[in-house]
Structure formats: C-alpha cells, structure tokens
N, CA, C and O atoms as a DFTB+ gen file, in Angstrom:
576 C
 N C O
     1  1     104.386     -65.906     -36.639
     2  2     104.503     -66.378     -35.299
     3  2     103.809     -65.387     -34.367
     4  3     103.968     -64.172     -34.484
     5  1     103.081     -65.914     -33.494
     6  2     102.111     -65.453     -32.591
     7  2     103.449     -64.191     -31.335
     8  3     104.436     -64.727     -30.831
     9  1     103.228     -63.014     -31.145
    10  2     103.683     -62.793     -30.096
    11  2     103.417     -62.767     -28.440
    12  3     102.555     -62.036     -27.952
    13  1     104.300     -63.696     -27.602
    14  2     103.855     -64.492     -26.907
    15  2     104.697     -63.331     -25.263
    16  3     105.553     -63.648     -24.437
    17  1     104.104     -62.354     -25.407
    18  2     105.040     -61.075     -24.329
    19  2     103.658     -61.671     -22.664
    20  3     102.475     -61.920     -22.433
    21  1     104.541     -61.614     -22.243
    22  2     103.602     -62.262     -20.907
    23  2     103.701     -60.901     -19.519
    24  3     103.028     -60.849     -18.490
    25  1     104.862     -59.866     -20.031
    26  2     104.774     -58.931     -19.320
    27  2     103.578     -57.875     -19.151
    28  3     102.686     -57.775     -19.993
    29  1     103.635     -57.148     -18.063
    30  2     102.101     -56.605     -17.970
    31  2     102.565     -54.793     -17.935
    32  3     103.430     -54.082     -17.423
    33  1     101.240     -54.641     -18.928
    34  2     101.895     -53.533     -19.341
    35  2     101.700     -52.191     -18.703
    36  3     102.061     -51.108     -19.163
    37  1     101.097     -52.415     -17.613
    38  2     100.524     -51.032     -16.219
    39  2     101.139     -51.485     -15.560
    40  3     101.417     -52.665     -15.776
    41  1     101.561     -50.978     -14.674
    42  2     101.808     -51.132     -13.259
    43  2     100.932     -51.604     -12.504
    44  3      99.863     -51.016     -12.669
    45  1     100.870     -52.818     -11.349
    46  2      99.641     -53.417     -10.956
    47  2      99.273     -52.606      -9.858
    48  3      99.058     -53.387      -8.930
    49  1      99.050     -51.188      -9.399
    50  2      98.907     -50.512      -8.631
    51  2      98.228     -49.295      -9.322
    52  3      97.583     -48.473      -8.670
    53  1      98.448     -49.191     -11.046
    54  2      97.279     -48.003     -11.773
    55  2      98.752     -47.015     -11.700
    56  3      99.964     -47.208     -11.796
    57  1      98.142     -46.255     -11.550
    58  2      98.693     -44.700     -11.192
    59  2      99.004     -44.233      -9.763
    60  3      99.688     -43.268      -9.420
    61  1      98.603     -44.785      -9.296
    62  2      98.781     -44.561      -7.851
    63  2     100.119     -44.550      -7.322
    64  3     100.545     -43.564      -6.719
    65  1     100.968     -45.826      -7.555
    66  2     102.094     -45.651      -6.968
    67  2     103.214     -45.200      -8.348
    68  3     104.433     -45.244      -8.510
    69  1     102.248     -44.844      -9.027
    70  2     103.427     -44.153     -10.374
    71  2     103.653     -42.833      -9.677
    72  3     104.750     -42.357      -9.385
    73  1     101.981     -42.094      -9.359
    74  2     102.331     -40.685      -8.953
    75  2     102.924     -40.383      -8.100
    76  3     103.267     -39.210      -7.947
    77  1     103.362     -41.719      -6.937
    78  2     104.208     -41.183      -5.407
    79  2     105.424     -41.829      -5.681
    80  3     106.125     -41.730      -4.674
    81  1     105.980     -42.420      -6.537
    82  2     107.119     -42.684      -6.735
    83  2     108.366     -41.875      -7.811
    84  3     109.569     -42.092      -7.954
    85  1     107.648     -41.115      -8.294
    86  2     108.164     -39.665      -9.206
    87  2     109.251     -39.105      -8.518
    88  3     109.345     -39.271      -7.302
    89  1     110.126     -38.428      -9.182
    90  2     110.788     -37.443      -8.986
    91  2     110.204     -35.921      -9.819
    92  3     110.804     -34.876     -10.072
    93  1     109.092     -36.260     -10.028
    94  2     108.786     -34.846     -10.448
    95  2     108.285     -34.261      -9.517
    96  3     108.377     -34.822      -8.424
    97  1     107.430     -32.667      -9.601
    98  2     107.282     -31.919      -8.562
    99  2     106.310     -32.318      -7.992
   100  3     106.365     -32.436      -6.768
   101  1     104.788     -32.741      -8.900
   102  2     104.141     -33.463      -8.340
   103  2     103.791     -34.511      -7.604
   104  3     102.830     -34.616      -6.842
   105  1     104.867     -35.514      -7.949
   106  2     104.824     -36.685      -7.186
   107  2     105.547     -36.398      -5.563
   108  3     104.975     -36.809      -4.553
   109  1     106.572     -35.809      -5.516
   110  2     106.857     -34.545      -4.466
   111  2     106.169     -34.177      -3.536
   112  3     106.324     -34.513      -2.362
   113  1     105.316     -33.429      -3.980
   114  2     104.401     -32.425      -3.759
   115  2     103.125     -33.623      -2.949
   116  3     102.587     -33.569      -1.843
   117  1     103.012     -34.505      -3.941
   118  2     101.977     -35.760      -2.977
   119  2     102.750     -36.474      -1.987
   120  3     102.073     -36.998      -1.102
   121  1     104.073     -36.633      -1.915
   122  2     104.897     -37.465      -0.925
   123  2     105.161     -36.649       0.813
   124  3     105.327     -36.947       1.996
   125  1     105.023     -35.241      -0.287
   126  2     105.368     -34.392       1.663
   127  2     104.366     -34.441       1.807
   128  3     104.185     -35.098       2.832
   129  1     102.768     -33.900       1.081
   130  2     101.991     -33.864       1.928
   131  2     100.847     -35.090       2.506
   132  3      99.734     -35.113       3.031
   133  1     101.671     -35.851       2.143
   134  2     101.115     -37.420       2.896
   135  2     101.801     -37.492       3.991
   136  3     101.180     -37.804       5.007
   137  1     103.439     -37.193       4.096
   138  2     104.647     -37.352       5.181
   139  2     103.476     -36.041       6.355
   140  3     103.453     -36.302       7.558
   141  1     102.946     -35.243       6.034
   142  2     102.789     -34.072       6.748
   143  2     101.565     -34.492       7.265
   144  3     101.208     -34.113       8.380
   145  1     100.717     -35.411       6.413
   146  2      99.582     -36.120       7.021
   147  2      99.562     -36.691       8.415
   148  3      98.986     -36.459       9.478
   149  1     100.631     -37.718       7.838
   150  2     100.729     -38.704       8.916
   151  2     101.566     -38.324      10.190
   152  3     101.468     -38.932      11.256
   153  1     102.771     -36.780       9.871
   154  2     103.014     -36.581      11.247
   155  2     101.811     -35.642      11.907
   156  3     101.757     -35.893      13.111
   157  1     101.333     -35.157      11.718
   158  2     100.811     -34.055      11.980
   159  2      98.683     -34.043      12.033
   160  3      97.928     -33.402      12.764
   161  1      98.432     -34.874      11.108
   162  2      96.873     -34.844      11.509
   163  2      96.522     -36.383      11.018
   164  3      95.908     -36.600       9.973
   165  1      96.895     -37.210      11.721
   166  2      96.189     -38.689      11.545
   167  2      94.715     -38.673      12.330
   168  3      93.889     -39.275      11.644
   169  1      94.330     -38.322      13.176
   170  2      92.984     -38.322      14.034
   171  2      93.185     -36.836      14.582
   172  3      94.206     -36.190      14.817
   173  1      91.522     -36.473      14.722
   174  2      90.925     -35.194      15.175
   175  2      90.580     -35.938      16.693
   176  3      89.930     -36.956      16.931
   177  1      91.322     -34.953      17.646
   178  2      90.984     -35.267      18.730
   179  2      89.174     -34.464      19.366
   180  3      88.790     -33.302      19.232
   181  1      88.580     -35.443      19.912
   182  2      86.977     -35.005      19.723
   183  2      87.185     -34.206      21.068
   184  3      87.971     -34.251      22.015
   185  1      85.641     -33.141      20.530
   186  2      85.404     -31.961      21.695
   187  2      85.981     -30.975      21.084
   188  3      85.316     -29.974      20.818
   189  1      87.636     -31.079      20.665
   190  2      88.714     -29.446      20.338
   191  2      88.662     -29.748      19.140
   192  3      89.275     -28.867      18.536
   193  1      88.198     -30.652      18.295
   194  2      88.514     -30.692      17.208
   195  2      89.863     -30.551      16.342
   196  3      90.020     -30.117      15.201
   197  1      90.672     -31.005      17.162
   198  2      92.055     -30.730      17.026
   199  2      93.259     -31.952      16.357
   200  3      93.710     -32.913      16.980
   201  1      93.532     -31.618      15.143
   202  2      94.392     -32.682      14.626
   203  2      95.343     -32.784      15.151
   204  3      96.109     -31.865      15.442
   205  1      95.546     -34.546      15.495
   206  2      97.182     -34.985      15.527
   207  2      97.466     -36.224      14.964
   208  3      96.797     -37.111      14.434
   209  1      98.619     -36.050      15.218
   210  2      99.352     -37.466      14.524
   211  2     100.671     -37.841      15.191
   212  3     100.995     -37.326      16.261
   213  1     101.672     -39.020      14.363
   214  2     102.282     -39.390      14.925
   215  2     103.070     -39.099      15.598
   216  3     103.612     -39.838      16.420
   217  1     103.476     -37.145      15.252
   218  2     104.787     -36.727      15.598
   219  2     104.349     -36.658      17.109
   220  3     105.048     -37.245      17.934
   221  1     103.219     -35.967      17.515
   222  2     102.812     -36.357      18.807
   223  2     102.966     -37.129      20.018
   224  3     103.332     -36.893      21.169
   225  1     102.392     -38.552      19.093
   226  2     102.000     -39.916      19.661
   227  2     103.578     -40.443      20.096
   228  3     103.775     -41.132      21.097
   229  1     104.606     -40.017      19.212
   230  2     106.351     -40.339      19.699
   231  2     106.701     -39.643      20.547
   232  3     107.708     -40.155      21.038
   233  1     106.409     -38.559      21.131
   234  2     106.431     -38.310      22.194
   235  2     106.342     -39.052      23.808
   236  3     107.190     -38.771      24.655
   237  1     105.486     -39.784      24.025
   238  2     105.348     -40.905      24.459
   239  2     106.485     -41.653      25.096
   240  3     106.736     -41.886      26.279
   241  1     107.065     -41.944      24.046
   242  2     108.645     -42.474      24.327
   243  2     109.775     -41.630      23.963
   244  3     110.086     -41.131      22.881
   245  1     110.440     -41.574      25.368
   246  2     111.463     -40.416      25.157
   247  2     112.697     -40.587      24.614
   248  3     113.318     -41.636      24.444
   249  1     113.117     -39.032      24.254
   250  2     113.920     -39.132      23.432
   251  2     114.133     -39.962      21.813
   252  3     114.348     -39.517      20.685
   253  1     113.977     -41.160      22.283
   254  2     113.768     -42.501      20.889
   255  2     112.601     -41.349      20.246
   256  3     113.099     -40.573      19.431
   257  1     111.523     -41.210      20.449
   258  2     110.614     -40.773      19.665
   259  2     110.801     -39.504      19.271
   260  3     110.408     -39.189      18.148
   261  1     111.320     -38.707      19.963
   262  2     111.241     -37.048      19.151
   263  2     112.503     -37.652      18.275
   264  3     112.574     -37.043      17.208
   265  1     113.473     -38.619      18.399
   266  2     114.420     -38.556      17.177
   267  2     113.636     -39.053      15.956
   268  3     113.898     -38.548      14.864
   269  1     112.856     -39.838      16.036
   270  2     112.496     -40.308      14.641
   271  2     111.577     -39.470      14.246
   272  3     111.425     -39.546      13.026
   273  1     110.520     -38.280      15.029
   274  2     109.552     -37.970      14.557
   275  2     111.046     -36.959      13.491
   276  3     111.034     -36.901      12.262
   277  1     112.106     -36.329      14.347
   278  2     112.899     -35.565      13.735
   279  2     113.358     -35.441      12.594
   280  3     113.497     -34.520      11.789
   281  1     113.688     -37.049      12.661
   282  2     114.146     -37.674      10.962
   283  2     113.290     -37.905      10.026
   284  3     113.619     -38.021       8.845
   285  1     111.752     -38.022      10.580
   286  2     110.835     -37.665       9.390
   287  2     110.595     -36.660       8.918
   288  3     110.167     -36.533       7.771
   289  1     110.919     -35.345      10.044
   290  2     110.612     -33.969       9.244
   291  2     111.517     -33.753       8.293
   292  3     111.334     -33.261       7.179
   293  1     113.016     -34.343       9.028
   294  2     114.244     -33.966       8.480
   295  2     114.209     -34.211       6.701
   296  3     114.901     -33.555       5.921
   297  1     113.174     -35.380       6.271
   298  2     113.368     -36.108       5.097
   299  2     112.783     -34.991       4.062
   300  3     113.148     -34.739       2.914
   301  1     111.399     -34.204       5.123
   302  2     111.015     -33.268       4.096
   303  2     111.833     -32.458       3.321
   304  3     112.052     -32.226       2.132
   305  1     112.227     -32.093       4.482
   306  2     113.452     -30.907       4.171
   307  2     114.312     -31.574       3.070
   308  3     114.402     -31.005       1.981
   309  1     114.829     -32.526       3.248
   310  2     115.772     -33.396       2.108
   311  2     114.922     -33.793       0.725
   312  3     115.522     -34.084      -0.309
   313  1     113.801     -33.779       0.791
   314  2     112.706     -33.134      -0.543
   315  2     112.617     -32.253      -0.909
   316  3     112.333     -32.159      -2.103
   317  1     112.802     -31.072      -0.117
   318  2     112.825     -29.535      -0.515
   319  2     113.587     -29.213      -1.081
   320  3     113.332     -28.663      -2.153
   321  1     115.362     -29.448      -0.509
   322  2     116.882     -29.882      -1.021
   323  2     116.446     -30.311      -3.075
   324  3     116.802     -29.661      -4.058
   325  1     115.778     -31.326      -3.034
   326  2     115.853     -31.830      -4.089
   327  2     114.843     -31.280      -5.506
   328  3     114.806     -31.705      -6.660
   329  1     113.881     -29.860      -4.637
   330  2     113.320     -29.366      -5.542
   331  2     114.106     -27.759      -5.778
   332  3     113.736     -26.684      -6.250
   333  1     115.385     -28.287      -5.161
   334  2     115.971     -26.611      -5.703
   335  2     115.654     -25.922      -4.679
   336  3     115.764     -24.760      -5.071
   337  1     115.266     -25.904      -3.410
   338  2     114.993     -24.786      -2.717
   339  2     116.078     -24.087      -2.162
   340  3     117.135     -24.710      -2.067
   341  1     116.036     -22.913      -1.773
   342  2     117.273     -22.001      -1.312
   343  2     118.098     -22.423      -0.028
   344  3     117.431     -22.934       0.871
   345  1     118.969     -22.330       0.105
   346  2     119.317     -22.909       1.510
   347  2     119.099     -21.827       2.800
   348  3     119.490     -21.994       3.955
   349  1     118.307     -20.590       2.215
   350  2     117.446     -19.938       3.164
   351  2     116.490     -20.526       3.445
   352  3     116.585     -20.856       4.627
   353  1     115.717     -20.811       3.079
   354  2     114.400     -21.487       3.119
   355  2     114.403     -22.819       3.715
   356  3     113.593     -23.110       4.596
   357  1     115.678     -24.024       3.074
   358  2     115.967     -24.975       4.033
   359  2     116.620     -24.806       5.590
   360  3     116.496     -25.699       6.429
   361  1     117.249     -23.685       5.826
   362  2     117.958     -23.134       7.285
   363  2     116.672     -22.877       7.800
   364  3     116.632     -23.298       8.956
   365  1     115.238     -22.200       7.337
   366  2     114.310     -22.131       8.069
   367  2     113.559     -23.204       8.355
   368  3     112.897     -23.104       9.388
   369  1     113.442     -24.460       7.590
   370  2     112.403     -25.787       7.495
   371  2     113.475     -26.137       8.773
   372  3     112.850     -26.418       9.795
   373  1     114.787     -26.175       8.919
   374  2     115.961     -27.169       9.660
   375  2     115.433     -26.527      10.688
   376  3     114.710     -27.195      11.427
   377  1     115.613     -25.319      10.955
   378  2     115.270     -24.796      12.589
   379  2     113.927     -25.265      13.127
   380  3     113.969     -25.835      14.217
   381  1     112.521     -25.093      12.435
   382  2     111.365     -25.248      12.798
   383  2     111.666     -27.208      13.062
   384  3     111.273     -27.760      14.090
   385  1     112.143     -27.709      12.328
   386  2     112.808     -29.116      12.462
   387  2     113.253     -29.309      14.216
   388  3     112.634     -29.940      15.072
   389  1     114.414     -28.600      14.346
   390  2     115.201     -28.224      15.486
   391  2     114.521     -27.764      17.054
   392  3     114.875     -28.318      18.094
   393  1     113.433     -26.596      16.999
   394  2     112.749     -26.086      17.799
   395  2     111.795     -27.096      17.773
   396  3     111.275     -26.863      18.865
   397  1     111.082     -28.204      17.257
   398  2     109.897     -29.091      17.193
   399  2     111.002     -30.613      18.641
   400  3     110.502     -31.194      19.604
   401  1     112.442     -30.708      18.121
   402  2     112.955     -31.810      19.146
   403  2     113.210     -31.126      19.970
   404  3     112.622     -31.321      21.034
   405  1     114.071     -30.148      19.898
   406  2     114.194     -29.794      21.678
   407  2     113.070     -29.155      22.877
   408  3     113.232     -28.959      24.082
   409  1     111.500     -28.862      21.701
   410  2     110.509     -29.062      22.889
   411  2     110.269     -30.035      22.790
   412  3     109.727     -30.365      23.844
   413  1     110.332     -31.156      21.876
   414  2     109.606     -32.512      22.794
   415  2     110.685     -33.445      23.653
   416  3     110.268     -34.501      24.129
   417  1     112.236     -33.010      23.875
   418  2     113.059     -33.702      24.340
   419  2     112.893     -33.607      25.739
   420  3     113.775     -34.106      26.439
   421  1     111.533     -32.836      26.494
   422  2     111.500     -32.837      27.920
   423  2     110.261     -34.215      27.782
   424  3     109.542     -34.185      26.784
   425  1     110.122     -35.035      28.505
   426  2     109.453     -35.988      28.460
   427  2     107.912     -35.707      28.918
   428  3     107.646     -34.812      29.720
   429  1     107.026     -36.461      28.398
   430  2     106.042     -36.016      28.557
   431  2     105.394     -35.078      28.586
   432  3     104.246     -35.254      28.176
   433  1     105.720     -33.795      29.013
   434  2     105.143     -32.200      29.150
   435  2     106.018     -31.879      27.851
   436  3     106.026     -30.669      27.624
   437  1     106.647     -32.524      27.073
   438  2     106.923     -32.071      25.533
   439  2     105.953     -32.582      24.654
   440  3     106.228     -32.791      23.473
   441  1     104.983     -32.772      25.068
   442  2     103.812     -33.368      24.150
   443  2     102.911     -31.993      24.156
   444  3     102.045     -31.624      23.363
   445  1     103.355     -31.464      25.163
   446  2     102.430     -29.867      25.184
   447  2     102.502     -29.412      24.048
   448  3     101.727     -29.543      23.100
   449  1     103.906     -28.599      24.181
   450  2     104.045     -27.540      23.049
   451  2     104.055     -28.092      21.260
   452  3     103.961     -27.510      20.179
   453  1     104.231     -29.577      21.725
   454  2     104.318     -30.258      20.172
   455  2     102.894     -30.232      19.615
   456  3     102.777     -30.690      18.478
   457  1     101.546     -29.674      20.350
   458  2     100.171     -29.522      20.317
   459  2     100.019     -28.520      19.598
   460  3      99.354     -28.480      18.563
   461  1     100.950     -27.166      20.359
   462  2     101.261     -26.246      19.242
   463  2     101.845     -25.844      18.035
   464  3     101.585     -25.249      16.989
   465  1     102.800     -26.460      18.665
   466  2     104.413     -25.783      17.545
   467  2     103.906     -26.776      16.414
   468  3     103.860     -27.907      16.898
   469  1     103.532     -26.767      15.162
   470  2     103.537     -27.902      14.016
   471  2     104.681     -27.876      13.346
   472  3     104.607     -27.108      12.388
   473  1     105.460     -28.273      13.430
   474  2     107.082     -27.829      12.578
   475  2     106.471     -28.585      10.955
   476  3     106.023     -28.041       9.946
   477  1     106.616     -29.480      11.165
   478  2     105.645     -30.070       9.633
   479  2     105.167     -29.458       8.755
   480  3     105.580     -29.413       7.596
   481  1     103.960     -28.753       9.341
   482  2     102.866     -28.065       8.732
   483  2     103.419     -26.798       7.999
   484  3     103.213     -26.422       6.845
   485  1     104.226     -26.214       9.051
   486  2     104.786     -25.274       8.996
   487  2     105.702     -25.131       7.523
   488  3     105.560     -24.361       6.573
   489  1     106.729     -26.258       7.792
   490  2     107.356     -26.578       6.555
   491  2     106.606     -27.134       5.358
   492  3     106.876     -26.557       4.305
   493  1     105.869     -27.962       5.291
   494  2     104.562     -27.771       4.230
   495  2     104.138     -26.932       3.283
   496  3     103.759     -27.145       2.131
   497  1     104.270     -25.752       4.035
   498  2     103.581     -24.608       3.804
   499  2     104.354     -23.914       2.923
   500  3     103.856     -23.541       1.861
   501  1     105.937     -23.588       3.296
   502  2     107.028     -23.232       2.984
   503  2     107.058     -23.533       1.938
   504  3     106.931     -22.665       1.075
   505  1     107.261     -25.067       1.538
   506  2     107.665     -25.746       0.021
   507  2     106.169     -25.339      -0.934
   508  3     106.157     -24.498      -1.833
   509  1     104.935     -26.179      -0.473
   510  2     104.154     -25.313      -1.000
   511  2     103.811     -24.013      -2.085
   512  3     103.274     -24.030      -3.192
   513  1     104.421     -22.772      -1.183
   514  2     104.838     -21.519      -1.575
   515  2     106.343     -21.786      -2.717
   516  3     106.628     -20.790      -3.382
   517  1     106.877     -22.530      -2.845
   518  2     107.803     -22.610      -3.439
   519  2     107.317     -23.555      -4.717
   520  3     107.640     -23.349      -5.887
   521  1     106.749     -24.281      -4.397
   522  2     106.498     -25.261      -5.728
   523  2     105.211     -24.459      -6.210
   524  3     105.231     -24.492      -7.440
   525  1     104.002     -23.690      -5.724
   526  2     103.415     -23.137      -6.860
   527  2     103.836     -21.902      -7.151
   528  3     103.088     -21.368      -7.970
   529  1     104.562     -21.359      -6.874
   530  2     105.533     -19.982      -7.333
   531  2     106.773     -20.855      -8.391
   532  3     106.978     -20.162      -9.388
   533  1     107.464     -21.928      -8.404
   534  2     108.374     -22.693      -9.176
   535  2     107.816     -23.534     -10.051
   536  3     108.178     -23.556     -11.228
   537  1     106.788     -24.386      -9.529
   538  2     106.358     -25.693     -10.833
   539  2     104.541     -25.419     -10.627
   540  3     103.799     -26.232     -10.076
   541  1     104.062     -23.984     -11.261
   542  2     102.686     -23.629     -10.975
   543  2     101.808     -25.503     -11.838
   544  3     101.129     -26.276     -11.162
   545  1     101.937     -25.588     -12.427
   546  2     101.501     -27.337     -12.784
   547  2     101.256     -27.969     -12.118
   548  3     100.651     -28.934     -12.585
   549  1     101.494     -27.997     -10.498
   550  2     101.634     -28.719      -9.721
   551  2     100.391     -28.263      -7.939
   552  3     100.179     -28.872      -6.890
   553  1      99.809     -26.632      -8.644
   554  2      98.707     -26.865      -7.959
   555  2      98.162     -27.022      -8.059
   556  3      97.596     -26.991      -9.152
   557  1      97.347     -27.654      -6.181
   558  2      96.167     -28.412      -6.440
   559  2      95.331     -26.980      -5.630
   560  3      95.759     -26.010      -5.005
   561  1      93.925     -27.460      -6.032
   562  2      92.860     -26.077      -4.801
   563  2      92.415     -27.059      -4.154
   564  3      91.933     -28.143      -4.482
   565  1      92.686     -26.433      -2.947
   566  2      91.833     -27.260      -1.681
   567  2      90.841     -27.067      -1.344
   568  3      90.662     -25.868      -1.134
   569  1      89.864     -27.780      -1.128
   570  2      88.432     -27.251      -0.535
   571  2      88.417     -27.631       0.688
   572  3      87.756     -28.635       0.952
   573  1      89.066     -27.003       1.650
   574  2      88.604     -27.385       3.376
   575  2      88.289     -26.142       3.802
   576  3      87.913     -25.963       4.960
C-alpha cells in the first residue's frame, strides 16, 4: 500500500521563522535584536545621519506612547530573565528601561532626550556581552 502522508514536511516559511521562534540563544539573540531594530533605528534621519525608530515616533502621543514603547523594552529585559541573566544586570536593563519613560513622559520635548538616551541599544548591548561570554555559538561579526 502506497503511503499517502499529505503533511508537509518544512515549515512553509524555510528557516526563517524556525530561527525566531526558538527558545535557544540564538533565536533570542535574533528576536532582541530585531525588537532593538525596530525601537531604535527603523529610518536614518537625512543630513545627521541619525537613526530612529519607533520608540521615538510614540512619543508623539503622550503618555499612551512612552507606555508601550516601555513595554517593548520591558519584554527585552523579560528575554534576558530567560537567558539566565543576573538580576544585576536585569536591575540595570529595568532602570535604563525606567530613565528612557520618565524622559519621554514630558510631552513632546521628551522626544529630545529619547534622541539621546537609547535605553534599547543600551540594553542590547548588555545581553549581547552576556550571550557571547555565556552561549559563544551564538556570535555573529558585524560588519558596519
């Protein structure tokens, strides 16, 4: 008898959404720094050459927006949580978290310092240092 299996045996997305749907370090490791993408450098503003993104652009609308840009950083951090990181290291991602809403909780002229302060990036950086010092497998070299 013929076997008649009609299921498909990849995922219809390749690898792609295998590697961001992981709980390993890597798939991790691609999930913050897409989350860090999109708050933090979606478009280069022309002339300064200066990346931003959404965490910015929520600024805009007050209050409502620095909470959600908040709860997106917040999630990193709750990725970091889940790769073992110290709860030193998360007390520092939470504050840079913390200092990123209460400058943008002044309306509009909190879009200033959110130009500066990258709390994101910042925390990025952090886990980063932690996942190729913890799961070295998992770096990548950047060429920028």
């Amino acid at each position: 008898m013929a076997d008649k299996t009609t299921r498909m045996t990849a995922p219809p997305f390749g690898d792609f959404a295998a590697s961001y749907t992981g709980r390993d370090a890597a798939a991790v490791r691609k999930r913050i720094e897409a989350m860090e993408h999109l708050l933090e450098g979606l478009f280069v503003i022309p002339g300064i050459k200066r990346r931003v993104g959404l965490d910015m652009l929520l600024n805009v609308i007050p209050v409502g927006g620095d909470t959600v840009a908040a709860a997106m950083g917040a999630w990193m951090v709750w990725e970091a949580r889940n790769l073992g990181m110290s709860k030193a290291q998360m007390a520092r991602m939470f504050g840079n978290v913390g200092v990123d809403f209460l400058l943008g909780l002044v309306p509009f002229v909190g879009a200033v310092p959110d130009f500066f302060f990258r709390s994101n990036t910042r925390n990025l950086k952090i886990i980063k240092r932690h996942l190729d010092k913890h799961h070295p497998a998992t770096v990548v070299i950047e060429g920028r």
